[in-house]
Structures are given as structure tokens and as C-alpha cells.
Amino acid sequence: MTLLQPLGLLALLAVPAIVVLHLFRRQLRQRRAAGLFLFAADRLIADAGRTRTRLLHTPSLWLECLAATLLALWLAGPSFGGARARHLVFVLDDSASMQAGAQARAAAAVRQQVSALGGGGVVTLLRTGPRPAVLAGPAARPGDALAALAGWRPVQRRHDPGPALDLARELAGDDGEITFCTDGEPVVPPADCDVLAFGAALPNAAILTAQRLPRAGGEELHLRFGGFGRLDAVAFTVSSGEQALLTRELPLPDGFADAVVALPPGTRTVRVDLRADALPIDDTAWLLPLPERVVAVCDLLPAELRRQLALDRVLAAIPGVRHEVDAPRAQLLLTDRPGALRPGQCEVVLAPGAPDGERDAWRGPFVIDRTHPWLLGVQLQGVVWLAGRRELPGNVLVAAGAQALLSEEVLDAGRRLWLDLDARAGNLVRAPDWPVLWANVVERARLEVAGAEANEVLLGEEARYRRALLAGGPDTEITFVAPDGTRVAAAPGRVVGFVPTTPGLHRVLGRDGTELAQIAARFCDPAESDLRDLTTGSWPRTAPLRRAGAAVRDDGSERRWLALVVLLCLAADWWWLHRRSP
Amino acid sequence: MPDDSGSVRLEVAAAVGRYRLALGSVRFRGRSGARRGRSVGSSMEFLDFRDYVPGDDLRHVDWRSYARSEQLRVRLHQEEVAPHTDVLVDTSASMATTPGKERAARVLALALLHWAQREGAAARLLALGGGRLDAGSLSFVEAGDRPGPPATPLRPNGVRVLLTDGLWPHDPLPLLRQCMAGAARFACVQLLDPWELAPTAEGALTLVDAESGARCEVQLDARAVAAYGQRLQRLVEALRAAVVGEGGTFVQVAAAGLGEMAARALLPAGLLEPA
């Protein structure tokens, strides 16, 4: 015998509970009697108050304990061996092309098989994908499986169904029957599964590329459309809010068409729609305004040192930079001595040593870690670097001889860039490498600006939001709201993310429901948009079922018998408790 | 109380003619009847001679004795009476713990009354600790935890029958002596329900005292039944010893129909005799 549900073990706790109740509270059958003093020696409890007495072996106690035990067994889902009930395992192709009619036909076929399953049968529903998921089950009741089937929406890009089929084999065991529902002919039909294809070859057009790029005086929309099948042209509409900006039809000479649309200044969310066709999921794209990610720089350097380093001039030349006087709110700190950092902050420490210390003028050659993001494009050709004689902490990024000139110290709460540079002499500050170095540092710090890391993602990719982590800030509690209203609370952490499964505009709400950001999600996969190879057919399994014999038995018979016995016990208990003395 | 007085009367009428009270040779007092009285009467049975005194009935002069001795003597004859009969009924609620016991008590009380009346006696139903009872509306509702003799004075030299279950926790002797004082014949009929005589081992029960309403939870298994039987036996023996020791008749009756109770208990015990 096997127990399929651990809930039954918990239900066994009812047995000691019943015993305790019988110890403290009894309701016995009554009888009028004379000469009660003749029974005084056999009485069970004291006259004053209710107290615990020895356990009475009444039929009520045994009936209730038996009912509780059988109920626990019923909840545990017992199986007494022998032939198992029929177990159908359906693997549903979750690729987006199933939306072109195959999804409805596959769901109808699954419903028909489940309805014909009969009593006692169980169903497992799996969804394919890079990470296969269980929609119902394992071994769910047919009603639950059908309810889960109603909520199935295939939206994924082209993927391998192999992991889902492997999972199905594990869940099916020796006697499960696996059916793979897809929309095309499998490359190699699996031998142990029935394959049912419900697709149909149809022409389809799709948005392949949709980009919103800044241009002088405004923005431009760069679009690329693909046509699969016998399509001569593609018609599309560009709109912003309720206002249609453009409607155009483009020829598809080689199956592709490109369009560039100039957007008026101040245009907010742009929506691009294709004319309705076989697969609607690839016909719409949303493009949000480019996010403004300004790096806050807190300059704590002495004025003379700042002048020597020409930082005002350098930072003014880098776009998206602002000065911040409150150090905890800055992403980049400039200082001549290290301080405490918050998560995500970068601190540049100009530390050539004591002002009257010994200095060395280094002319090269310099050893440069060119793979580091801070040093991309830094050459140091012809540079004379005046540095103090000191050791820098962290990983050396630039060195001359045995002297480290620039290093990175990775801390628990940020990074620190150590720069051994005396700007009173040498020519590094006037060299072209100087603004390149700072541009790299600023761009690296820009990644730490709070907000959505990208405001446009493709379905199946992760959308991320970076918190500011300021006490009492609006992003201490974050909720992701899908276009269909589904809400998901974000986990703790500085960077939180979710994987959109619905195309459209997803909102990131902070505490008090304030909208922190919008993220547009669209579907793009030319392989899925190409419906020309879809077909309808069936490929039966070639390997026989591994279970012995073909007879199947109603697996719920044990549970039904148990339920009947439980009801009989309860009825007998009720009769016993309500029986009165004659 | 169920209104079964009609059926009770029919049951009594059917059985009362087959028996009569066995009163023995004891001399009673009472009105004229068929039993020997304690004084001179006018029955056919000779008692004694005495000298004639003026005023004596000349019909009782023994003329043969006068012929032999020339002295006037009169013949005295035994008085024949119907004895006074008092049926003392324990009207405590314990007499009605079950419908069967209650019906048996009512049947027995009415039957004893009828048997006494068939003797021509002046019979009364008296309640322990109370007054006269109406045979048609007998009820058992008294507390009865410590019953006393009837409030109505008992008649001397008569027959007294006490109908009770005798399930008293205290010594019954004082009450019995008060009930037996001055009686020519006394009988104690202990009426018990069959379950009281031999309870069944039916598991846990809440026993509710019929008189006080007190509750007692017991586990009535074989051991408890045996222990109860021993305690009941001691109680009955004490009651029997008290009755017999004072010259009375004790009979234990299990509640049943009147014919069965008479044939199986009252007749063997000598309280009744065939009519």
C-alpha cells in the first residue's frame, strides 16, 4: 500500500484529539435508577467539577477513532497495489505559433480524452519551454486538469520540447500514457509518446525589429517587418495614445520591409500594429520614451585638487551627469580619502600619499587591464604619470614597473577606485585618456541608477528594476502589474525582476501604488512567426506501455469504500450518542 | 404518569379472585367478618362458660348444665371479625424508575386493597410519611430519601402490608418497628425492577437518581455488575432480617404482571393463599 498525500499523516492527529476529548468531556447514555448509593464505588468522576478520568472504552470512542483513522487514510490517497488507474500525461507545446488555431484544437482534443477517461483516472498537464512547467498535477483529478487547461496561453519562443518530455516520462512512471500536443511534425517522433499535431500552414506577418532612437530635434522609429508565406505587402499603423501618427502599407519584395518614422518631440508611448493575420501575438509592439538615467556625482575633493584634475571640464562634457551634495544619494563619489559606501556606489579616491612625500614620474610602459570596463579605450601613449610611492589596495588595473597606479577595491557595498596621481605635474590630466577614463567610470556608475534597467523586453526575457534602497523610499515595496491585471510582489533585494508572459505594458508600482516605471514587453521570434511548416497529423508511439496487461482498474474504488465506511462510522456514532435510556 | 388505570383495574380484577390474603390463626380486630376475633362474639365456635348475670341473653344459657348442677351458666362463643387492613405504600419516585416497576407497584397496591376488601375488612391505602391515598390516582413522586410512618394513625391488631423497594441507604429497622407496632400481622413486599435485580453490563452510563436527580457516571461492566449485586444482596438481607426478626413476613417481588408476581413470589412466601 502506498500513501500518496502527506496530508493524511497530519489528519492522524485527530485520533489523539478524540481521545483527549473523551478524557475530558463525555456524553453517556442516561438511565433513571433508584439506590444510586449502590453504584457509588464504581462512579467515574468526582462530584465537584469536571476532571480527567480514566478513558472509557465506549463504542462512541472506538467509532470516532476508527472514522478519524479511515479519514486520514482517505486523505492519504491509498493505493492497495494491483493495477493502477489510467494516468494520462499531456505535454502541451507552449510555443507562440500554437496561437494560430492549434491551441484551440489541441485543447478540444485534450478535453475529449479527459472526458472519456472515466472515474478514477488522473491527468497530468505539462507545458513545454526552456523550463517546463506543470499546469495540473502530477496525477490531478480530471476536473482540476480541465480548469488548468482553460488558463493555458502559449506565448514562448522557439524552444526544445525535450526537457518537458523528459519530465513527462518521470511523472508518468511505468503506466502513464504520454501525449505530446504540438502544431508541426516532430523532427524525430518520440517512441514512447503519442504525438498529435494540430497546426495549419498559414501566411503571417510579424514585427521583427522596433527601435526608438534619438535624433537631432526628436526621435525616430526604426521598424523591420517580416512576411512569411504568400504576402505581397504589410500594412502597419503607428499611434500614440488615441492619436494615429501613421498608417502605411509596404511591399515585401524579399519577405522583409523596413520603415523609419520620425516622431514628434514629446511623443510618449508609441504603439505599432500590423493588420490582423493568423498570429496576433507578433503584430503589436510598444515603444516607450528613452529613459533618462542621470548619474549623481558627489564631489568631496578640495577645490585646488579639483582644479588640478580639471574635473569640472571633464564631467561637463559627459551627458547625463548631475552634481549631488547628499553623498548617500549619489552613484559616484569623488574624494581624497575613503569613506563608507552604500550598495551600488562607486568611490574614486585620489590618493598620491602625503603632499610632501616622495614622487616618481612614470613615462611607461604601462601595464593596463584593458578588459576592465573602466579602462576601455585607455591607451596612455606618451603619458607622464606622477605618482607617490605607496601601495594601493585591491586589484591592480594600471601599473608602471612595480608601482600600482590605479586599482579597484571591491567592497561589500560598492567599488572603490584608487588613483595614485599627483596632478601638480605630469601630463595625464591633459592627455586624451583622461576624459575617456572618466567617461568609463561614469557609464559604469550609470548602471547603478535606480529604475528599470531596460524599458523594453521580449517575452521570455527578464525585466529588471533596480532599487535605490533609500530608507522610506517608494521602491521599498515593489509590485509588478501585468496588462491583464495580474500582480506579482517583488522579492527583497537591490535588483528585482520578473519574466513577462503577456505582451503589453507592464507597470512597476511602488509603495502607496505610485508608478515607478513602465516596461513594454513584446513577442519577437521569426521562427515562431513563420507558420508555413505547420501541419496536422498524428504519430502514435512505437514502444508499448511498460505496465503489464491492458486492464485498468478504477483507482478511486478504495477511496470510495473508505468514504462509505467513514460515513457508516459517523452514523453509528450519531445513533449511539443520541440513544437514550428506555 | 401514563393513564393506564383502566388496564390496571382489569389486570387486578382478573387475578384477585384466584387468591386471598393468608392471615393464619392470628386473632384480629375488626368489624364483623369471617376471621377469629380477639373477643367474645356470636360465631358458631364455642369459646368458654361463665356464670349467668342478669341481663344475659337467655338463649345462651346452657340448660343441660343447669339440669346437672342447678346453676345458671351461659355459653360464650368466639368473635368473628374482618381484620383492619392497612396497605402502606412507599410513594417515593424510586418506585417508578421504569414504567414496568411503576405499573407493578400500582397493580400490587390495588390488588392488596382488593384482597383485603374481599375479606370484608376496612382496608386503607396509606402513604409512607403521608395520609390516605386514592387507589385510582396513585402516583410516585415523593423524595423518599428518609421515609417515615404514615401520618394517619395505624389501627391496632390489624393486617399491615408495606409495599416498597427498600432501597434506603440508612438502617430500615426504626421505620419497620414504627410500621409494625400493634399489628397482628405484618408483611413487607419489596418490589424491584428486573434491571435493579440484575443489571446488564451495558458499558458506560450516566445514572440519574429518580428522587434527587443526582447523576453518577459508571462503567457498567461485568466487574461492576458483580459488585453491585453483592451490595444489593447485603441490603436485602438486612431488610429481610429486620422484618422477620420483628415477626413479619418478607417477600421480594420482581416487577411483572400481577399473576406472575402472585404465583412466583407472594404465594410461595405465604402472603397469599388460593381462594
mmCIF file with all atom_site columns, C-alpha atoms in Angstrom, chain A residues 138-211:
data_model
loop_
_atom_site.group_PDB
_atom_site.id
_atom_site.type_symbol
_atom_site.label_atom_id
_atom_site.label_alt_id
_atom_site.label_comp_id
_atom_site.label_asym_id
_atom_site.label_entity_id
_atom_site.label_seq_id
_atom_site.pdbx_PDB_ins_code
_atom_site.Cartn_x
_atom_site.Cartn_y
_atom_site.Cartn_z
_atom_site.occupancy
_atom_site.B_iso_or_equiv
_atom_site.pdbx_formal_charge
_atom_site.auth_seq_id
_atom_site.auth_comp_id
_atom_site.auth_asym_id
_atom_site.auth_atom_id
_atom_site.pdbx_PDB_model_num
ATOM 1  C CA . PRO A 1 138 ? 1.023   15.402 -11.047 1.00 0.00 ? 138 PRO A CA 1
ATOM 2  C CA . ALA A 1 139 ? -1.923  12.989 -11.212 1.00 0.00 ? 139 ALA A CA 1
ATOM 3  C CA . ALA A 1 140 ? -4.607  15.631 -10.847 1.00 0.00 ? 140 ALA A CA 1
ATOM 4  C CA . ARG A 1 141 ? -8.302  14.964 -10.986 1.00 0.00 ? 141 ARG A CA 1
ATOM 5  C CA . PRO A 1 142 ? -9.806  15.478 -14.426 1.00 0.00 ? 142 PRO A CA 1
ATOM 6  C CA . GLY A 1 143 ? -11.798 18.498 -13.261 1.00 0.00 ? 143 GLY A CA 1
ATOM 7  C CA . ASP A 1 144 ? -8.696  20.261 -11.989 1.00 0.00 ? 144 ASP A CA 1
ATOM 8  C CA . ALA A 1 145 ? -6.828  19.440 -15.180 1.00 0.00 ? 145 ALA A CA 1
ATOM 9  C CA . LEU A 1 146 ? -9.590  20.891 -17.348 1.00 0.00 ? 146 LEU A CA 1
ATOM 10 C CA . ALA A 1 147 ? -9.651  24.049 -15.246 1.00 0.00 ? 147 ALA A CA 1
ATOM 11 C CA . ALA A 1 148 ? -5.894  24.435 -15.710 1.00 0.00 ? 148 ALA A CA 1
ATOM 12 C CA . LEU A 1 149 ? -6.255  23.760 -19.417 1.00 0.00 ? 149 LEU A CA 1
ATOM 13 C CA . ALA A 1 150 ? -8.646  26.683 -19.732 1.00 0.00 ? 150 ALA A CA 1
ATOM 14 C CA . GLY A 1 151 ? -5.918  29.038 -18.495 1.00 0.00 ? 151 GLY A CA 1
ATOM 15 C CA . TRP A 1 152 ? -3.224  27.807 -20.901 1.00 0.00 ? 152 TRP A CA 1
ATOM 16 C CA . ARG A 1 153 ? -1.849  30.585 -23.167 1.00 0.00 ? 153 ARG A CA 1
ATOM 17 C CA . PRO A 1 154 ? 1.174   29.580 -25.306 1.00 0.00 ? 154 PRO A CA 1
ATOM 18 C CA . VAL A 1 155 ? 3.491   32.595 -25.615 1.00 0.00 ? 155 VAL A CA 1
ATOM 19 C CA . GLN A 1 156 ? 7.011   31.239 -25.725 1.00 0.00 ? 156 GLN A CA 1
ATOM 20 C CA . ARG A 1 157 ? 9.652   31.499 -28.403 1.00 0.00 ? 157 ARG A CA 1
ATOM 21 C CA . ARG A 1 158 ? 11.014  28.524 -30.297 1.00 0.00 ? 158 ARG A CA 1
ATOM 22 C CA . HIS A 1 159 ? 12.406  26.012 -27.835 1.00 0.00 ? 159 HIS A CA 1
ATOM 23 C CA . ASP A 1 160 ? 13.193  22.350 -27.450 1.00 0.00 ? 160 ASP A CA 1
ATOM 24 C CA . PRO A 1 161 ? 10.321  20.228 -26.082 1.00 0.00 ? 161 PRO A CA 1
ATOM 25 C CA . GLY A 1 162 ? 12.806  17.625 -24.876 1.00 0.00 ? 162 GLY A CA 1
ATOM 26 C CA . PRO A 1 163 ? 13.012  18.755 -21.244 1.00 0.00 ? 163 PRO A CA 1
ATOM 27 C CA . ALA A 1 164 ? 9.219   18.716 -20.960 1.00 0.00 ? 164 ALA A CA 1
ATOM 28 C CA . LEU A 1 165 ? 9.044   15.230 -22.474 1.00 0.00 ? 165 LEU A CA 1
ATOM 29 C CA . ASP A 1 166 ? 11.717  14.034 -20.051 1.00 0.00 ? 166 ASP A CA 1
ATOM 30 C CA . LEU A 1 167 ? 9.727   15.463 -17.160 1.00 0.00 ? 167 LEU A CA 1
ATOM 31 C CA . ALA A 1 168 ? 6.594   13.781 -18.534 1.00 0.00 ? 168 ALA A CA 1
ATOM 32 C CA . ARG A 1 169 ? 8.361   10.434 -18.583 1.00 0.00 ? 169 ARG A CA 1
ATOM 33 C CA . GLU A 1 170 ? 9.352   10.860 -14.956 1.00 0.00 ? 170 GLU A CA 1
ATOM 34 C CA . LEU A 1 171 ? 5.846   11.811 -13.892 1.00 0.00 ? 171 LEU A CA 1
ATOM 35 C CA . ALA A 1 172 ? 4.142   9.136  -15.974 1.00 0.00 ? 172 ALA A CA 1
ATOM 36 C CA . GLY A 1 173 ? 6.060   6.312  -14.351 1.00 0.00 ? 173 GLY A CA 1
ATOM 37 C CA . ASP A 1 174 ? 5.501   2.870  -15.750 1.00 0.00 ? 174 ASP A CA 1
ATOM 38 C CA . ASP A 1 175 ? 1.839   3.100  -16.600 1.00 0.00 ? 175 ASP A CA 1
ATOM 39 C CA . GLY A 1 176 ? 1.212   6.684  -17.712 1.00 0.00 ? 176 GLY A CA 1
ATOM 40 C CA . GLU A 1 177 ? 0.259   7.452  -21.286 1.00 0.00 ? 177 GLU A CA 1
ATOM 41 C CA . ILE A 1 178 ? 2.106   10.465 -22.700 1.00 0.00 ? 178 ILE A CA 1
ATOM 42 C CA . THR A 1 179 ? 0.614   12.590 -25.459 1.00 0.00 ? 179 THR A CA 1
ATOM 43 C CA . PHE A 1 180 ? 2.549   15.490 -26.958 1.00 0.00 ? 180 PHE A CA 1
ATOM 44 C CA . CYS A 1 181 ? 0.276   18.150 -28.433 1.00 0.00 ? 181 CYS A CA 1
ATOM 45 C CA . THR A 1 182 ? 2.042   20.419 -30.911 1.00 0.00 ? 182 THR A CA 1
ATOM 46 C CA . ASP A 1 183 ? 1.449   22.152 -34.225 1.00 0.00 ? 183 ASP A CA 1
ATOM 47 C CA . GLY A 1 184 ? 4.069   20.674 -36.517 1.00 0.00 ? 184 GLY A CA 1
ATOM 48 C CA . GLU A 1 185 ? 5.652   17.425 -37.484 1.00 0.00 ? 185 GLU A CA 1
ATOM 49 C CA . PRO A 1 186 ? 8.291   16.417 -34.947 1.00 0.00 ? 186 PRO A CA 1
ATOM 50 C CA . VAL A 1 187 ? 11.808  16.081 -36.299 1.00 0.00 ? 187 VAL A CA 1
ATOM 51 C CA . VAL A 1 188 ? 12.189  12.732 -34.561 1.00 0.00 ? 188 VAL A CA 1
ATOM 52 C CA . PRO A 1 189 ? 8.909   11.447 -33.130 1.00 0.00 ? 189 PRO A CA 1
ATOM 53 C CA . PRO A 1 190 ? 9.488   10.080 -29.626 1.00 0.00 ? 190 PRO A CA 1
ATOM 54 C CA . ALA A 1 191 ? 8.948   6.356  -29.486 1.00 0.00 ? 191 ALA A CA 1
ATOM 55 C CA . ASP A 1 192 ? 7.159   6.301  -26.137 1.00 0.00 ? 192 ASP A CA 1
ATOM 56 C CA . CYS A 1 193 ? 4.723   9.149  -26.758 1.00 0.00 ? 193 CYS A CA 1
ATOM 57 C CA . ASP A 1 194 ? 1.739   9.804  -28.927 1.00 0.00 ? 194 ASP A CA 1
ATOM 58 C CA . VAL A 1 195 ? 2.336   12.963 -30.947 1.00 0.00 ? 195 VAL A CA 1
ATOM 59 C CA . LEU A 1 196 ? -0.671  14.944 -32.126 1.00 0.00 ? 196 LEU A CA 1
ATOM 60 C CA . ALA A 1 197 ? -0.165  17.972 -34.354 1.00 0.00 ? 197 ALA A CA 1
ATOM 61 C CA . PHE A 1 198 ? -2.971  20.466 -34.809 1.00 0.00 ? 198 PHE A CA 1
ATOM 62 C CA . GLY A 1 199 ? -1.251  23.159 -36.880 1.00 0.00 ? 199 GLY A CA 1
ATOM 63 C CA . ALA A 1 200 ? -2.096  24.513 -40.303 1.00 0.00 ? 200 ALA A CA 1
ATOM 64 C CA . ALA A 1 201 ? 0.219   26.278 -42.783 1.00 0.00 ? 201 ALA A CA 1
ATOM 65 C CA . LEU A 1 202 ? -0.791  29.929 -42.979 1.00 0.00 ? 202 LEU A CA 1
ATOM 66 C CA . PRO A 1 203 ? 0.769   33.169 -44.216 1.00 0.00 ? 203 PRO A CA 1
ATOM 67 C CA . ASN A 1 204 ? 1.761   35.571 -41.462 1.00 0.00 ? 204 ASN A CA 1
ATOM 68 C CA . ALA A 1 205 ? 3.462   38.907 -40.984 1.00 0.00 ? 205 ALA A CA 1
ATOM 69 C CA . ALA A 1 206 ? 5.415   39.954 -37.922 1.00 0.00 ? 206 ALA A CA 1
ATOM 70 C CA . ILE A 1 207 ? 7.237   42.905 -36.406 1.00 0.00 ? 207 ILE A CA 1
ATOM 71 C CA . LEU A 1 208 ? 10.835  41.807 -36.283 1.00 0.00 ? 208 LEU A CA 1
ATOM 72 C CA . THR A 1 209 ? 12.512  44.981 -35.086 1.00 0.00 ? 209 THR A CA 1
ATOM 73 C CA . ALA A 1 210 ? 11.115  48.043 -33.387 1.00 0.00 ? 210 ALA A CA 1
ATOM 74 C CA . GLN A 1 211 ? 13.572  50.601 -32.051 1.00 0.00 ? 211 GLN A CA 1
#
